[in-house]
JSON list of C-alpha atoms in Angstrom, two decimals:
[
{"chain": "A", "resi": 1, "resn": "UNK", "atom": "CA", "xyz": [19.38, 5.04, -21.43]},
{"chain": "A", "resi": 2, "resn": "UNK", "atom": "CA", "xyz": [15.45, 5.68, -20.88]},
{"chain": "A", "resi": 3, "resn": "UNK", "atom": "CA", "xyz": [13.66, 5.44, -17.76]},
{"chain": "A", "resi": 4, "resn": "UNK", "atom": "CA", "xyz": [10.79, 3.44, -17.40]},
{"chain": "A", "resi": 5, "resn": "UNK", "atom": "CA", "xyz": [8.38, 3.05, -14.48]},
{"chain": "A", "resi": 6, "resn": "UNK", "atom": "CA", "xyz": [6.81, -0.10, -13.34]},
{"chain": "A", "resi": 7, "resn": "UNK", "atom": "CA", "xyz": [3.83, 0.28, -11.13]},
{"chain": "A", "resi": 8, "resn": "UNK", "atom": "CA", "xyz": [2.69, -3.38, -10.14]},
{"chain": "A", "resi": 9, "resn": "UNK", "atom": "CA", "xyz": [-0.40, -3.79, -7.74]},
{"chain": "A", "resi": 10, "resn": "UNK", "atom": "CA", "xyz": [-0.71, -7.57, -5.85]},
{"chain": "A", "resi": 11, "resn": "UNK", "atom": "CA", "xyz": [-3.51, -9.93, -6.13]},
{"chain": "A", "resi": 12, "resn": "UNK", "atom": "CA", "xyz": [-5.71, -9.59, -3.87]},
{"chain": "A", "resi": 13, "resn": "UNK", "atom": "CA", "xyz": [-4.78, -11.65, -0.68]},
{"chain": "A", "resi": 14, "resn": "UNK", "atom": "CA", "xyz": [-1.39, -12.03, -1.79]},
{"chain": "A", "resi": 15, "resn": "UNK", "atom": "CA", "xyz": [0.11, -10.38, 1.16]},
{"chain": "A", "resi": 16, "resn": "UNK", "atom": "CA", "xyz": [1.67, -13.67, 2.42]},
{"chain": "A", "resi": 17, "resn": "UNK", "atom": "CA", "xyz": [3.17, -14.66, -0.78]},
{"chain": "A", "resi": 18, "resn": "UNK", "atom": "CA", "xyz": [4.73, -11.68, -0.80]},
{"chain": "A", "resi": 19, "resn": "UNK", "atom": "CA", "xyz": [6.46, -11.93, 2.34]},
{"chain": "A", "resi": 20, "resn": "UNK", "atom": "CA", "xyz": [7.60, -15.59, 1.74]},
{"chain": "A", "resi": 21, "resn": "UNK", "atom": "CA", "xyz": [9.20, -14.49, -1.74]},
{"chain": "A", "resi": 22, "resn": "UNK", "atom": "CA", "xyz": [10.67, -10.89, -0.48]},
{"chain": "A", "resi": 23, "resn": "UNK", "atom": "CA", "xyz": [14.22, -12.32, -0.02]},
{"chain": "A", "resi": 24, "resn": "UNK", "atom": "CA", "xyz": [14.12, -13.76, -3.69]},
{"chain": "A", "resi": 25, "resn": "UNK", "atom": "CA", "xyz": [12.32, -10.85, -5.28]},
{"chain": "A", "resi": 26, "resn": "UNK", "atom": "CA", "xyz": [15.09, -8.67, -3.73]},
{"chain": "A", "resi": 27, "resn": "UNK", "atom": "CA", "xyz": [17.94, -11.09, -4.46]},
{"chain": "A", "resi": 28, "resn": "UNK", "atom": "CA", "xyz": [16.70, -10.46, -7.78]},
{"chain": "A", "resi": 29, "resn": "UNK", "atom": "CA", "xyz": [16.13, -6.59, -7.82]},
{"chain": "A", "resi": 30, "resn": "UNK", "atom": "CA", "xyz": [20.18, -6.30, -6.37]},
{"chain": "A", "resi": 31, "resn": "UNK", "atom": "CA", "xyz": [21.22, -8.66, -9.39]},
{"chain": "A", "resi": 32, "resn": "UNK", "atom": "CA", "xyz": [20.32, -6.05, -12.52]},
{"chain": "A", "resi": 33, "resn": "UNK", "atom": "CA", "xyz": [22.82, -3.88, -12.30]},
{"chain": "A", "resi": 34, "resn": "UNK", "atom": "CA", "xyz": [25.64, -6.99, -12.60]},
{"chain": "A", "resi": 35, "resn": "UNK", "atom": "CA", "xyz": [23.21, -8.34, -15.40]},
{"chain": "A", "resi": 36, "resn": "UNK", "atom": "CA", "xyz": [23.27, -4.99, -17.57]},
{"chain": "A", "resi": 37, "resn": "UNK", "atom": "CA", "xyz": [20.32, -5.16, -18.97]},
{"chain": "A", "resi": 38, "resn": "UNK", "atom": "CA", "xyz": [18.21, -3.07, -16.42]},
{"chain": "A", "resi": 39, "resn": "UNK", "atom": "CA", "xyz": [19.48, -1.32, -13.63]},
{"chain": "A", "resi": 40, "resn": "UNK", "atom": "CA", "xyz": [17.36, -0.18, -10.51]},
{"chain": "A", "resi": 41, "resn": "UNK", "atom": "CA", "xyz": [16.87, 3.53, -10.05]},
{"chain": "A", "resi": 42, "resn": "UNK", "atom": "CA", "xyz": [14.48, 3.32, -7.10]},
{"chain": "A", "resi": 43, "resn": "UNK", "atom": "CA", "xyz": [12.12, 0.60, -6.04]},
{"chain": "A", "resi": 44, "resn": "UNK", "atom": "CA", "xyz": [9.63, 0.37, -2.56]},
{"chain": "A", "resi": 45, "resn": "UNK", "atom": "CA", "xyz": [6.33, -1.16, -1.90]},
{"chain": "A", "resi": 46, "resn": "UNK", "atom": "CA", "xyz": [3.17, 0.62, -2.48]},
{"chain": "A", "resi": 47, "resn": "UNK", "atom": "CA", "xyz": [1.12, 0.99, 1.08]},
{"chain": "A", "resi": 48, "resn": "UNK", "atom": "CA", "xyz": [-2.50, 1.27, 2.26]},
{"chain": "A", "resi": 49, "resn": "UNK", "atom": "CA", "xyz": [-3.05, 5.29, 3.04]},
{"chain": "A", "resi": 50, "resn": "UNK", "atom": "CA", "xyz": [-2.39, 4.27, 6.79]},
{"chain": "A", "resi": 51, "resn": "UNK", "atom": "CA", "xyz": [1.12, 2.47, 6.23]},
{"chain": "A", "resi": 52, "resn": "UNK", "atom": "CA", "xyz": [-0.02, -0.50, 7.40]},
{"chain": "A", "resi": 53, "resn": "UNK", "atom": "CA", "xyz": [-0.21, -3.00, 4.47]},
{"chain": "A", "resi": 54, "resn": "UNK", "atom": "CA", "xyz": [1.75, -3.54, 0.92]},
{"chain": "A", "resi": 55, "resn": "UNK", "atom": "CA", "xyz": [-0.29, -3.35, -1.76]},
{"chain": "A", "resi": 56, "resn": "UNK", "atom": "CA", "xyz": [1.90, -3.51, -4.86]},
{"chain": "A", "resi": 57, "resn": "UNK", "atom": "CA", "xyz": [5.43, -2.12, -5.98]},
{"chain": "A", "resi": 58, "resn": "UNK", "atom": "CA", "xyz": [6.79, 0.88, -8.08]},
{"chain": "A", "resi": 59, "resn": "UNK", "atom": "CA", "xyz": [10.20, 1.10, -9.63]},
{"chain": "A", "resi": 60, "resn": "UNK", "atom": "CA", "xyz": [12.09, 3.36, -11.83]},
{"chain": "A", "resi": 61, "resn": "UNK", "atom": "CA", "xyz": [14.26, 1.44, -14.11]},
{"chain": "A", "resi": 62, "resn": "UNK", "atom": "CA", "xyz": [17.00, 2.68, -16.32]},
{"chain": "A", "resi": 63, "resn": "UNK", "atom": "CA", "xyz": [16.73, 0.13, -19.77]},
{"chain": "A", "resi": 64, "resn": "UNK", "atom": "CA", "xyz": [18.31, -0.21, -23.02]},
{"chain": "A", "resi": 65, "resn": "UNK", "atom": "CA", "xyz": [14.62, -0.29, -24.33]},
{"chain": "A", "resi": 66, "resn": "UNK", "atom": "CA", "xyz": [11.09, -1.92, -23.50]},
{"chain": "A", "resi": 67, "resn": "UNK", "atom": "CA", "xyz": [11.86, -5.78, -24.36]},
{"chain": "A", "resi": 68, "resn": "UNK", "atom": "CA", "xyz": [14.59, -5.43, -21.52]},
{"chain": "A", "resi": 69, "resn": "UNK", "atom": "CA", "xyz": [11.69, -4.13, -19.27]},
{"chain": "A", "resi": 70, "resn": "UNK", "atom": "CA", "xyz": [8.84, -6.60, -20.36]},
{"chain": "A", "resi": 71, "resn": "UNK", "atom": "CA", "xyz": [12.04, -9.09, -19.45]},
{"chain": "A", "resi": 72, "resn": "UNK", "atom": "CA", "xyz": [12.52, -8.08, -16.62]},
{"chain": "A", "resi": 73, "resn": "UNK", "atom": "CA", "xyz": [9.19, -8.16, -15.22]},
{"chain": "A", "resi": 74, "resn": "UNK", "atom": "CA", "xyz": [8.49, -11.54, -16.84]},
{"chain": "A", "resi": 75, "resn": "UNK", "atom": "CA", "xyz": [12.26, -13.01, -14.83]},
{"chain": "A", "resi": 76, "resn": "UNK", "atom": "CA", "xyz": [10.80, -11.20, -11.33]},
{"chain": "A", "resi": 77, "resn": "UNK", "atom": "CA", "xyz": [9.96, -13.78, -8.90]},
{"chain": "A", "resi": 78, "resn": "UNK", "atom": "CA", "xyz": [6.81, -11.24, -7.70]},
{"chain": "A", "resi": 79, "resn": "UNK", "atom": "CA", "xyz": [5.89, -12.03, -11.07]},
{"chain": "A", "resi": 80, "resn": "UNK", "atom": "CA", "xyz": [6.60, -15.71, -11.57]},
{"chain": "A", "resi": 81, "resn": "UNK", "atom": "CA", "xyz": [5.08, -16.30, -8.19]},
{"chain": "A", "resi": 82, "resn": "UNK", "atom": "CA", "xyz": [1.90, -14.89, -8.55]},
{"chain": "A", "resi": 83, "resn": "UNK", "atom": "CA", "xyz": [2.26, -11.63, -6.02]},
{"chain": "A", "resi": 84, "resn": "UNK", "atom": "CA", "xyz": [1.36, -8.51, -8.62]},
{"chain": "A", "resi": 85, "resn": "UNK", "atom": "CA", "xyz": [-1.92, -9.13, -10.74]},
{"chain": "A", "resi": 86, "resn": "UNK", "atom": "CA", "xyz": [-1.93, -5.47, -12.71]},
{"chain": "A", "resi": 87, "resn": "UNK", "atom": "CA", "xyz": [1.32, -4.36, -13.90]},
{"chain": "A", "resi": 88, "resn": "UNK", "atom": "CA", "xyz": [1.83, -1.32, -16.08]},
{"chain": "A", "resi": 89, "resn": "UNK", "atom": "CA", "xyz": [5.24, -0.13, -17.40]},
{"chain": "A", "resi": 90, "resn": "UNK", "atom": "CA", "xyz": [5.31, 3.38, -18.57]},
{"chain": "A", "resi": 91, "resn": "UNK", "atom": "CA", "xyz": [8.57, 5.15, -20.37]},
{"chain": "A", "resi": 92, "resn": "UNK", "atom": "CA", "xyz": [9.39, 8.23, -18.01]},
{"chain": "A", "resi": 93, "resn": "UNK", "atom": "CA", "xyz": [10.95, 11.23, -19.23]},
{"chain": "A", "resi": 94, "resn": "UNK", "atom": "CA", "xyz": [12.75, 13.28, -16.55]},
{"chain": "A", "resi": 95, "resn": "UNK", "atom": "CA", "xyz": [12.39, 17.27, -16.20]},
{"chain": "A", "resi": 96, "resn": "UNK", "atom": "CA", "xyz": [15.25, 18.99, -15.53]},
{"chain": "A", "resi": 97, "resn": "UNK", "atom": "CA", "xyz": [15.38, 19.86, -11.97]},
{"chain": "A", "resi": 98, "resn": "UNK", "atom": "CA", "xyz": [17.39, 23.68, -12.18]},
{"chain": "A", "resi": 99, "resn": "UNK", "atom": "CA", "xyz": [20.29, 23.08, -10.67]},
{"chain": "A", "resi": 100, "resn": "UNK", "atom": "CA", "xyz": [20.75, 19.42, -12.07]},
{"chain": "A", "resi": 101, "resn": "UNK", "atom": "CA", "xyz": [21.21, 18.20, -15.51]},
{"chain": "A", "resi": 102, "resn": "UNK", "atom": "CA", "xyz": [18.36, 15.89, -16.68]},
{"chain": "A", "resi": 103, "resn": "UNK", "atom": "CA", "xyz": [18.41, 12.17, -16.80]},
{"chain": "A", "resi": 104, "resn": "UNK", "atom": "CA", "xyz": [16.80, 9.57, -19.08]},
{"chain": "A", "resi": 105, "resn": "UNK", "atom": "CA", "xyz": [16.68, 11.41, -22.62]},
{"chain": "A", "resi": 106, "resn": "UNK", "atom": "CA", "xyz": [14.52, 11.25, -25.17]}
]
């Protein structure tokens, strides 16, 4: 299946909306896999350069295509919620790393 990666910055002052929809969003993000639609390679919060305050999220996601994504991101409660403002998904193709065989074909 492709790879896809979702870079999502919050609205501005959304810091605290973030925080009081973390367990959901989470809840949510653990779900995919069971769901089959999208599974979660990787996901973290972006941070200030100093560490000290979320700014947005990035994920890799393995999908069955782009509507699955766009799903996805519509059915995430950082979404439904109000927490990102800018989201961009972008299809990722993944270089072989020697010594590994590639991931998320063409």
């Amino acid at each position: 299946m492709p790879l896809y990666v979702l870079h999502a910055k919050d609205r501005p002052g959304a810091l605290q909306l973030r925080m009081d929809h973390y367990a959901a969003h989470r809840a949510f993000l653990e779900g995919q896999d069971e769901a089959g639609l999208v599974s979660v390679v990787m996901s973290g919060p972006l941070q200030t350069d100093d560490g000290e305050m979320m700014t947005g999220s990035l994920l890799l996601l393995e999908a069955q295509d782009r509507e699955a994504v766009d799903q996805f991101v519509a059915e995430d409660p950082f979404t439904r919620e109000g927490v990102w403002g800018e989201v961009n998904v972008s299809r990722f193709y993944r270089r072989r790393t020697p010594g590994r065989a590639s991931s998320g074909g063409r």
